[in-house]
C-alpha cells in the first residue's frame, strides 16, 4: 500500500500529544513513547510500497554531527569514570533519540507547501484543544482523566499547582514552550501582513491566555524576552501597526495597575491571598524548583567545566547525584556532564540548522507561509539555549524533546522542499 507522509506525521504528533504520563515511572513513560514512535515509523517504511527518497546529501552534515557527539559522550564517560555504569546509558543514547526525531520529517518528506500548512493547522488545533482540556481542572468530576496528563496531580499537597494549565504536556512550563511557537508565528505574520484576520486574533488570544494560565515564570519570561529579540532584530520595529499594538497593550496594562492601586484592590490582605500564585511564579516543576537550585546548579556546572576543562565530568548519574540530587537545566546538564566542549557541541547544532534556515529565508518571499513558519521555528529553537536553558532542559523533557526535534527537523524539510522547488523551476525554464 501507499502511505502518505502527511498521515505518518499526523499519527506521530497525535501520539506525542495524547501519550499519558505513567505515575509509577516518568522516565519509563518517555522511553516507551520513543519506542512506540520508532515502531510506527519502521512499520510505515516497511509497508509503504513507494519507499521515500531521502535527500542524504542535503543532510549529511548532521549525520557527521551526531556521530561526533555520540563518540564524544562515550569517550568522556569512559575516560572520567574508567567504565560505563547503567546510570550513564540514558545520556549516551540521548543523541540517538535526538537524531531519530530530527530526521523523521526528512524520511517522511511532505509533498509541499499544502502538506506543511495542513500539518501546521493540526498543531494549532491541538494547542486550542489542549487549552480547552486544561479548563477541566475546575471540574472535579474529570480529575481521573486530567490526572493522567498531570505531573502535579489533584491530590497534590499544594493544590494550586494542579490548577496550572499544562494541556497534555504534563508540566506547565513544557506546555508554555509548545504554545510559544504560535506566539512567534502570529507575531511574524502580523509583521508580514500588517495585521491578522479575526480568526487569527482569536487564536492568538486563546494561546496567550493558555500561556498566562500556566503561571510559569520561566515560560512567560522566556517568551517575553524572545519577543523583544524578535522586535529589535526584525523589521517589526519599523512597522507602525506593530508599534501601535505594543503602545495599546502597555497603556492598558498601566491603566489596569493604576486602577487596582487606586481602588485599594491591591493591599496586604489581597497579596496575602495570592501567596500560592506568587510562590509558584517563583518556582519550577522539579524536585527542587527554586531559583536557588538553578543558581547552585549553574555554579556547579561552571565548577565541573573548569575542573575537567575542556571536557566534562561524564554521564555517571550515580556519582553526580552525590553532589547534586537532580540536574534540571540545559546549561547544568551540558556543563556538568560534557563540559565547555559539550556545551559548544550542543549550540553548534543550532548554528548548523540556522545556516540552512537563513539561507532558505533569503530565497522565500517574506509573506509566504513557509517563511513565516520557518522564522517561528528558528526563534523557538534558539529560545532553549538563550533563555529557557537557564531554568530547564526544554529540549530533553518528556514531551518537549520530541516536539523540539520534530519541529526543527520540519524546518529542515521546508529548506529542502524550497531548494527542490527552485531547482525544478530552473529546469523547467531551461531550453
Tab-separated table of C-alpha atoms in Angstrom:
chain	number	residue	atom	x	y	z
A	1	UNK	CA	0.000	0.000	0.000
A	2	UNK	CA	0.975	3.639	-0.496
A	3	UNK	CA	1.309	5.589	2.747
A	4	UNK	CA	1.148	9.376	2.597
A	5	UNK	CA	3.899	11.124	4.543
A	6	UNK	CA	1.390	13.607	5.964
A	7	UNK	CA	-0.570	10.758	7.550
A	8	UNK	CA	2.551	9.442	9.274
A	9	UNK	CA	3.320	12.951	10.573
A	10	UNK	CA	-0.210	13.286	11.913
A	11	UNK	CA	-0.062	9.907	13.667
A	12	UNK	CA	3.292	10.686	15.316
A	13	UNK	CA	2.152	14.115	16.504
A	14	UNK	CA	-1.096	12.691	17.862
A	15	UNK	CA	0.905	10.086	19.802
A	16	UNK	CA	3.085	12.824	21.295
A	17	UNK	CA	0.026	14.865	22.264
A	18	UNK	CA	-2.072	12.037	23.694
A	19	UNK	CA	0.545	9.820	25.354
A	20	UNK	CA	-0.132	9.809	29.131
A	21	UNK	CA	2.310	10.030	31.977
A	22	UNK	CA	2.914	6.783	33.878
A	23	UNK	CA	2.720	7.653	37.559
A	24	UNK	CA	4.986	4.838	38.667
A	25	UNK	CA	7.882	5.946	36.434
A	26	UNK	CA	8.072	9.191	34.442
A	27	UNK	CA	11.324	8.153	32.774
A	28	UNK	CA	9.823	4.876	31.593
A	29	UNK	CA	6.892	6.761	30.022
A	30	UNK	CA	9.303	8.808	27.925
A	31	UNK	CA	11.253	5.723	26.849
A	32	UNK	CA	8.018	3.938	25.935
A	33	UNK	CA	6.897	6.910	23.839
A	34	UNK	CA	10.200	6.843	21.907
A	35	UNK	CA	9.872	3.098	21.287
A	36	UNK	CA	6.280	3.384	20.046
A	37	UNK	CA	7.104	6.303	17.719
A	38	UNK	CA	10.085	4.390	16.329
A	39	UNK	CA	7.917	1.297	15.820
A	40	UNK	CA	5.309	3.303	13.906
A	41	UNK	CA	7.999	4.772	11.642
A	42	UNK	CA	9.561	1.367	10.947
A	43	UNK	CA	6.129	-0.113	10.194
A	44	UNK	CA	5.319	2.759	7.817
A	45	UNK	CA	8.624	2.297	5.990
A	46	UNK	CA	8.083	-1.456	5.769
A	47	UNK	CA	4.521	-1.415	4.450
A	48	UNK	CA	4.884	1.572	2.133
A	49	UNK	CA	5.377	0.309	-1.424
A	50	UNK	CA	6.727	3.695	-2.539
A	51	UNK	CA	9.890	3.977	-0.476
A	52	UNK	CA	10.800	7.565	0.462
A	53	UNK	CA	13.725	9.148	-1.334
A	54	UNK	CA	15.810	10.505	1.492
A	55	UNK	CA	17.922	13.543	0.467
A	56	UNK	CA	21.036	12.147	2.148
A	57	UNK	CA	23.476	14.599	0.560
A	58	UNK	CA	21.443	17.566	1.778
A	59	UNK	CA	21.629	16.402	5.400
A	60	UNK	CA	24.988	14.616	5.525
A	61	UNK	CA	26.465	17.365	7.719
A	62	UNK	CA	24.040	16.379	10.506
A	63	UNK	CA	24.874	12.699	10.155
A	64	UNK	CA	28.507	13.533	10.880
A	65	UNK	CA	27.478	15.902	13.670
A	66	UNK	CA	25.514	13.270	15.596
A	67	UNK	CA	28.283	10.681	15.124
A	68	UNK	CA	30.808	13.129	16.627
A	69	UNK	CA	28.514	13.903	19.590
A	70	UNK	CA	27.846	10.225	20.354
A	71	UNK	CA	31.549	9.326	20.188
A	72	UNK	CA	32.424	12.329	22.357
A	73	UNK	CA	29.871	11.366	25.025
A	74	UNK	CA	31.090	7.760	25.156
A	75	UNK	CA	34.769	8.787	25.224
A	76	UNK	CA	34.295	11.282	28.068
A	77	UNK	CA	32.360	8.802	30.190
A	78	UNK	CA	34.968	6.076	29.642
A	79	UNK	CA	37.829	8.483	30.360
A	80	UNK	CA	36.379	10.079	33.503
A	81	UNK	CA	34.837	7.010	35.142
A	82	UNK	CA	37.013	4.239	33.634
A	83	UNK	CA	33.867	2.445	32.509
A	84	UNK	CA	30.180	2.811	31.755
A	85	UNK	CA	27.608	2.359	34.507
A	86	UNK	CA	23.965	1.527	33.825
A	87	UNK	CA	23.007	5.020	35.005
A	88	UNK	CA	25.065	6.606	32.230
A	89	UNK	CA	23.354	4.742	29.368
A	90	UNK	CA	20.332	7.112	29.010
A	91	UNK	CA	22.620	10.117	28.478
A	92	UNK	CA	24.740	8.229	25.950
A	93	UNK	CA	21.675	7.108	23.990
A	94	UNK	CA	20.093	10.568	24.096
A	95	UNK	CA	21.820	11.916	20.928
A	96	UNK	CA	20.439	8.915	19.019
A	97	UNK	CA	16.926	9.878	20.148
A	98	UNK	CA	17.574	13.480	19.076
A	99	UNK	CA	18.681	12.272	15.660
A	100	UNK	CA	15.676	9.972	15.178
A	101	UNK	CA	13.143	12.736	15.788
A	102	UNK	CA	15.195	15.238	13.797
A	103	UNK	CA	15.439	13.057	10.682
A	104	UNK	CA	11.813	11.883	10.872
A	105	UNK	CA	10.474	14.825	8.777
A	106	UNK	CA	13.237	14.072	6.271
A	107	UNK	CA	12.499	10.351	5.922
A	108	UNK	CA	8.791	11.117	5.617
A	109	UNK	CA	9.117	14.180	3.436
A	110	UNK	CA	5.924	16.155	2.960
A	111	UNK	CA	4.850	16.765	-0.628
A	112	UNK	CA	4.995	20.541	-0.468
A	113	UNK	CA	3.544	23.731	0.957
A	114	UNK	CA	-0.020	22.394	1.167
A	115	UNK	CA	1.028	19.454	3.334
A	116	UNK	CA	3.091	21.709	5.603
A	117	UNK	CA	0.099	24.029	6.050
A	118	UNK	CA	-2.190	21.097	6.858
A	119	UNK	CA	0.270	19.877	9.473
A	120	UNK	CA	0.510	23.365	10.981
A	121	UNK	CA	-3.294	23.539	11.219
A	122	UNK	CA	-3.195	20.255	13.144
A	123	UNK	CA	-0.684	21.774	15.575
A	124	UNK	CA	-2.869	24.866	16.047
A	125	UNK	CA	-5.942	22.706	16.628
A	126	UNK	CA	-4.009	20.593	19.128
A	127	UNK	CA	-2.934	23.734	21.012
A	128	UNK	CA	-6.505	25.058	21.237
A	129	UNK	CA	-7.906	21.670	22.300
A	130	UNK	CA	-5.226	21.302	24.984
A	131	UNK	CA	-6.016	24.750	26.378
A	132	UNK	CA	-9.702	23.791	26.494
A	133	UNK	CA	-8.723	20.483	28.128
A	134	UNK	CA	-6.785	22.400	30.780
A	135	UNK	CA	-10.017	24.049	31.963
A	136	UNK	CA	-11.101	20.624	33.227
A	137	UNK	CA	-9.008	21.278	36.348
A	138	UNK	CA	-12.009	23.306	37.538
A	139	UNK	CA	-14.385	20.335	37.143
A	140	UNK	CA	-13.743	17.770	39.927
A	141	UNK	CA	-15.678	15.055	38.105
A	142	UNK	CA	-12.975	14.974	35.409
A	143	UNK	CA	-9.957	14.666	37.718
A	144	UNK	CA	-9.429	10.976	36.968
A	145	UNK	CA	-8.886	11.911	33.303
A	146	UNK	CA	-6.889	15.069	33.971
A	147	UNK	CA	-4.515	13.285	36.365
A	148	UNK	CA	-3.113	11.030	33.628
A	149	UNK	CA	-1.682	14.179	31.993
A	150	UNK	CA	-0.513	15.922	35.158
A	151	UNK	CA	2.868	15.962	36.839
A	152	UNK	CA	1.261	17.563	39.906
A	153	UNK	CA	-1.996	15.693	40.452
A	154	UNK	CA	-5.332	16.547	42.053
A	155	UNK	CA	-4.201	15.144	45.415
A	156	UNK	CA	-1.042	17.281	45.490
A	157	UNK	CA	-0.249	18.832	48.867
A	158	UNK	CA	-0.130	22.256	47.171
A	159	UNK	CA	-3.340	22.050	45.150
A	160	UNK	CA	-2.679	25.338	43.324
A	161	UNK	CA	-0.014	23.531	41.296
A	162	UNK	CA	-2.712	21.236	39.934
A	163	UNK	CA	-4.744	24.206	38.676
A	164	UNK	CA	-1.944	25.455	36.460
A	165	UNK	CA	-2.602	24.795	32.774
A	166	UNK	CA	-0.389	22.130	31.227
A	167	UNK	CA	-2.511	20.664	28.427
A	168	UNK	CA	-1.278	17.136	27.794
A	169	UNK	CA	2.354	18.231	28.214
A	170	UNK	CA	2.360	17.128	31.885
A	171	UNK	CA	4.158	20.229	33.197
A	172	UNK	CA	3.098	23.909	32.824
A	173	UNK	CA	6.493	25.174	31.643
A	174	UNK	CA	6.641	22.449	28.972
A	175	UNK	CA	3.182	23.452	27.753
A	176	UNK	CA	4.201	27.116	27.603
A	177	UNK	CA	7.180	26.081	25.466
A	178	UNK	CA	4.874	24.361	22.960
A	179	UNK	CA	2.457	27.313	22.882
A	180	UNK	CA	5.308	29.769	22.301
A	181	UNK	CA	5.619	28.545	18.700
A	182	UNK	CA	2.231	30.047	17.842
A	183	UNK	CA	3.011	33.356	19.537
A	184	UNK	CA	6.074	33.716	17.308
A	185	UNK	CA	4.150	32.578	14.222
A	186	UNK	CA	1.345	35.112	14.578
A	187	UNK	CA	3.811	37.838	15.537
A	188	UNK	CA	5.738	37.345	12.283
A	189	UNK	CA	2.505	37.038	10.319
A	190	UNK	CA	1.266	40.312	11.798
A	191	UNK	CA	4.520	41.995	10.769
A	192	UNK	CA	4.421	40.477	7.261
A	193	UNK	CA	0.799	41.380	6.504
A	194	UNK	CA	0.353	44.465	8.715
A	195	UNK	CA	-2.432	42.711	10.569
A	196	UNK	CA	-4.237	39.465	11.303
A	197	UNK	CA	-7.653	38.115	10.427
A	198	UNK	CA	-10.309	37.939	13.149
A	199	UNK	CA	-9.850	34.164	13.451
A	200	UNK	CA	-6.083	34.589	13.860
A	201	UNK	CA	-6.566	37.252	16.540
A	202	UNK	CA	-8.859	34.798	18.320
A	203	UNK	CA	-6.257	32.020	18.205
A	204	UNK	CA	-3.573	34.432	19.418
A	205	UNK	CA	-5.743	35.481	22.366
A	206	UNK	CA	-6.503	31.849	23.278
A	207	UNK	CA	-2.804	30.919	23.107
A	208	UNK	CA	-1.785	33.915	25.243
A	209	UNK	CA	-4.487	33.019	27.766
A	210	UNK	CA	-3.149	29.473	27.883
A	211	UNK	CA	0.398	30.728	28.475
A	212	UNK	CA	-0.694	33.062	31.284
A	213	UNK	CA	-2.694	30.260	32.924
A	214	UNK	CA	0.413	28.062	33.077
A	215	UNK	CA	1.710	30.550	35.656
A	216	UNK	CA	5.169	29.508	34.515
A	217	UNK	CA	7.724	32.162	35.321
A	218	UNK	CA	10.285	30.587	33.019
A	219	UNK	CA	7.786	30.175	30.193
A	220	UNK	CA	6.207	33.627	30.351
A	221	UNK	CA	9.547	35.362	30.872
A	222	UNK	CA	11.271	33.443	28.074
A	223	UNK	CA	8.509	34.160	25.568
A	224	UNK	CA	8.506	37.838	26.521
A	225	UNK	CA	12.273	38.152	26.106
A	226	UNK	CA	12.255	36.276	22.783
A	227	UNK	CA	9.520	38.610	21.506
A	228	UNK	CA	11.720	41.570	22.431
A	229	UNK	CA	14.520	39.980	20.393
A	230	UNK	CA	12.071	39.444	17.513
A	231	UNK	CA	11.044	43.091	17.688
A	232	UNK	CA	14.529	44.603	17.670
A	233	UNK	CA	16.171	42.127	15.269
A	234	UNK	CA	13.476	42.247	12.599
A	235	UNK	CA	11.572	44.833	10.608
A	236	UNK	CA	8.897	44.865	13.330
A	237	UNK	CA	10.378	47.954	14.964
A	238	UNK	CA	9.721	49.902	11.756
A	239	UNK	CA	6.142	48.637	11.474
A	240	UNK	CA	3.651	51.327	12.504
A	241	UNK	CA	0.858	48.885	13.358
A	242	UNK	CA	3.143	46.733	15.497
A	243	UNK	CA	4.222	49.779	17.475
A	244	UNK	CA	0.583	50.862	17.891
A	245	UNK	CA	-0.398	47.420	19.232
A	246	UNK	CA	2.532	47.477	21.679
A	247	UNK	CA	1.602	51.005	22.793
A	248	UNK	CA	-2.039	49.996	23.334
A	249	UNK	CA	-1.004	46.902	25.293
A	250	UNK	CA	1.370	48.837	27.560
A	251	UNK	CA	-1.232	51.579	28.073
A	252	UNK	CA	-3.912	49.054	29.058
A	253	UNK	CA	-1.508	47.310	31.419
A	254	UNK	CA	-0.562	50.630	33.046
A	255	UNK	CA	-4.223	51.648	33.434
A	256	UNK	CA	-5.054	48.269	34.977
A	257	UNK	CA	-2.264	48.616	37.544
A	258	UNK	CA	-3.312	52.198	38.370
A	259	UNK	CA	-6.949	51.105	38.735
A	260	UNK	CA	-6.075	48.269	41.086
A	261	UNK	CA	-3.969	50.506	43.303
A	262	UNK	CA	-6.347	53.485	43.245
A	263	UNK	CA	-9.276	51.308	44.355
A	264	UNK	CA	-7.296	49.575	47.111
A	265	UNK	CA	-7.735	46.255	45.316
A	266	UNK	CA	-4.064	45.582	45.872
A	267	UNK	CA	-3.370	45.559	49.580
A	268	UNK	CA	-1.749	43.392	52.201
A	269	UNK	CA	-4.800	41.139	52.501
A	270	UNK	CA	-5.177	40.509	48.764
A	271	UNK	CA	-1.468	39.954	48.334
A	272	UNK	CA	-1.548	37.500	51.186
A	273	UNK	CA	-4.376	35.659	49.485
A	274	UNK	CA	-2.254	35.381	46.363
A	275	UNK	CA	0.619	33.770	48.256
A	276	UNK	CA	0.451	30.488	46.370
A	277	UNK	CA	0.412	32.195	42.979
A	278	UNK	CA	3.471	34.268	43.825
A	279	UNK	CA	5.169	31.175	45.232
A	280	UNK	CA	4.530	29.289	42.006
A	281	UNK	CA	5.806	32.153	39.887
A	282	UNK	CA	8.988	31.897	41.910
A	283	UNK	CA	9.417	28.181	41.331
A	284	UNK	CA	9.537	25.465	38.712
A	285	UNK	CA	8.325	21.918	38.488
A	286	UNK	CA	11.363	19.959	39.596
A	287	UNK	CA	12.215	18.222	42.856
A	288	UNK	CA	13.820	21.477	43.968
A	289	UNK	CA	12.409	24.044	41.600
A	290	UNK	CA	13.574	27.158	43.412
A	291	UNK	CA	15.664	29.844	41.839
A	292	UNK	CA	18.375	28.998	44.355
A	293	UNK	CA	18.574	25.454	42.996
A	294	UNK	CA	19.037	26.765	39.440
A	295	UNK	CA	21.764	29.156	40.567
A	296	UNK	CA	23.544	26.419	42.523
A	297	UNK	CA	23.237	24.080	39.562
A	298	UNK	CA	24.693	26.643	37.162
A	299	UNK	CA	27.507	27.414	39.601
A	300	UNK	CA	28.241	23.702	39.991
A	301	UNK	CA	28.221	23.345	36.212
A	302	UNK	CA	30.882	26.024	35.899
A	303	UNK	CA	32.942	24.313	38.612
A	304	UNK	CA	32.744	20.930	36.863
A	305	UNK	CA	33.531	22.503	33.487
A	306	UNK	CA	36.546	24.314	34.950
A	307	UNK	CA	37.765	21.255	36.866
A	308	UNK	CA	37.630	18.969	33.826
A	309	UNK	CA	38.350	21.693	31.242
A	310	UNK	CA	37.807	21.496	28.323
A	311	UNK	CA	35.880	18.259	28.842
A	312	UNK	CA	33.222	17.392	31.414
A	313	UNK	CA	32.580	15.028	34.283
A	314	UNK	CA	30.901	12.336	32.188
A	315	UNK	CA	27.463	10.760	32.397
A	316	UNK	CA	27.667	8.737	35.610
A	317	UNK	CA	24.401	9.820	37.240
A	318	UNK	CA	25.117	7.921	40.457
A	319	UNK	CA	28.335	9.869	41.026
A	320	UNK	CA	26.766	13.206	40.062
A	321	UNK	CA	23.787	12.614	42.380
A	322	UNK	CA	26.201	12.612	45.330
A	323	UNK	CA	26.928	16.263	44.546
A	324	UNK	CA	23.524	17.442	43.315
A	325	UNK	CA	20.311	15.358	43.520
A	326	UNK	CA	18.852	16.406	40.187
A	327	UNK	CA	20.130	18.300	37.140
A	328	UNK	CA	17.289	20.309	35.615
A	329	UNK	CA	18.653	22.971	33.284
A	330	UNK	CA	20.132	22.863	29.791
A	331	UNK	CA	23.337	24.545	30.989
A	332	UNK	CA	23.639	22.422	34.111
A	333	UNK	CA	23.247	19.227	32.066
A	334	UNK	CA	25.886	20.103	29.484
A	335	UNK	CA	28.428	21.842	31.727
A	336	UNK	CA	28.390	19.187	34.457
A	337	UNK	CA	28.414	16.146	32.184
A	338	UNK	CA	30.083	17.299	28.972
A	339	UNK	CA	31.951	20.486	29.871
A	340	UNK	CA	32.531	23.537	27.705
A	341	UNK	CA	33.195	21.321	24.688
A	342	UNK	CA	29.846	19.581	25.146
A	343	UNK	CA	28.053	22.916	25.505
A	344	UNK	CA	29.689	24.185	22.319
A	345	UNK	CA	28.644	20.997	20.512
A	346	UNK	CA	25.048	21.452	21.696
A	347	UNK	CA	24.906	25.058	20.480
A	348	UNK	CA	26.703	24.073	17.264
A	349	UNK	CA	23.604	22.068	16.322
A	350	UNK	CA	21.544	25.275	16.412
A	351	UNK	CA	24.194	27.113	14.426
A	352	UNK	CA	24.278	24.452	11.690
A	353	UNK	CA	20.491	24.412	11.429
A	354	UNK	CA	20.419	28.221	11.381
A	355	UNK	CA	22.750	28.296	8.384
A	356	UNK	CA	20.208	26.290	6.375
A	357	UNK	CA	17.268	28.293	7.703
A	358	UNK	CA	18.771	31.703	6.964
A	359	UNK	CA	19.914	30.649	3.503
A	360	UNK	CA	16.387	29.437	2.721
A	361	UNK	CA	14.733	32.574	4.125
A	362	UNK	CA	16.702	34.664	1.626
A	363	UNK	CA	15.037	32.720	-1.198
A	364	UNK	CA	11.469	32.822	0.135
A	365	UNK	CA	9.013	35.735	-0.218
A	366	UNK	CA	8.679	37.435	3.181
A	367	UNK	CA	4.905	36.995	3.161
A	368	UNK	CA	4.964	33.298	2.264
A	369	UNK	CA	3.670	30.768	4.778
A	370	UNK	CA	6.958	28.859	4.623
A	371	UNK	CA	8.992	31.959	5.528
A	372	UNK	CA	6.761	32.855	8.475
A	373	UNK	CA	6.701	29.283	9.792
A	374	UNK	CA	10.465	28.894	9.353
A	375	UNK	CA	11.112	32.117	11.295
A	376	UNK	CA	8.846	30.847	14.067
A	377	UNK	CA	10.737	27.552	14.329
A	378	UNK	CA	14.034	29.481	14.239
A	379	UNK	CA	13.042	31.593	17.267
A	380	UNK	CA	11.521	28.555	19.009
A	381	UNK	CA	14.779	26.636	18.519
A	382	UNK	CA	17.012	29.409	19.857
A	383	UNK	CA	14.768	30.111	22.861
A	384	UNK	CA	16.199	26.994	24.540
A	385	UNK	CA	19.901	27.965	24.753
A	386	UNK	CA	19.199	31.709	25.023
A	387	UNK	CA	16.504	31.783	27.727
A	388	UNK	CA	14.719	28.544	28.608
A	389	UNK	CA	18.026	26.733	29.105
A	390	UNK	CA	18.806	28.614	32.316
A	391	UNK	CA	15.742	27.215	34.073
A	392	UNK	CA	15.057	23.881	32.371
A	393	UNK	CA	16.408	21.457	29.778
A	394	UNK	CA	13.463	22.057	27.438
A	395	UNK	CA	14.935	20.037	24.591
A	396	UNK	CA	15.209	16.961	26.861
A	397	UNK	CA	11.944	16.751	28.797
A	398	UNK	CA	9.151	14.192	28.373
A	399	UNK	CA	7.190	15.735	25.503
A	400	UNK	CA	9.263	18.791	24.682
A	401	UNK	CA	12.097	16.555	23.434
A	402	UNK	CA	10.083	15.056	20.540
A	403	UNK	CA	8.296	18.367	19.947
A	404	UNK	CA	11.572	20.296	19.731
A	405	UNK	CA	13.385	17.977	17.330
A	406	UNK	CA	10.313	17.228	15.211
A	407	UNK	CA	9.804	20.961	14.664
A	408	UNK	CA	13.473	21.684	13.964
A	409	UNK	CA	13.541	18.735	11.555
A	410	UNK	CA	10.360	20.023	9.916
A	411	UNK	CA	12.136	23.328	9.372
A	412	UNK	CA	14.962	21.480	7.636
A	413	UNK	CA	12.401	19.672	5.478
A	414	UNK	CA	10.989	23.075	4.464
A	415	UNK	CA	14.517	24.125	3.483
A	416	UNK	CA	14.901	21.058	1.281
A	417	UNK	CA	11.447	21.436	-0.290
A	418	UNK	CA	12.225	25.078	-1.081
A	419	UNK	CA	15.553	24.179	-2.682
A	420	UNK	CA	13.894	21.383	-4.627
A	421	UNK	CA	11.115	23.687	-5.871
A	422	UNK	CA	13.618	26.328	-7.009
A	423	UNK	CA	15.707	23.752	-8.894
A	424	UNK	CA	12.619	22.321	-10.594
A	425	UNK	CA	11.571	25.809	-11.695
A	426	UNK	CA	15.025	26.434	-13.152
A	427	UNK	CA	14.932	23.150	-15.053
A	428	UNK	CA	11.516	23.966	-16.494
A	429	UNK	CA	12.733	27.358	-17.727
A	430	UNK	CA	15.881	25.881	-19.225
A	431	UNK	CA	15.715	25.435	-23.060
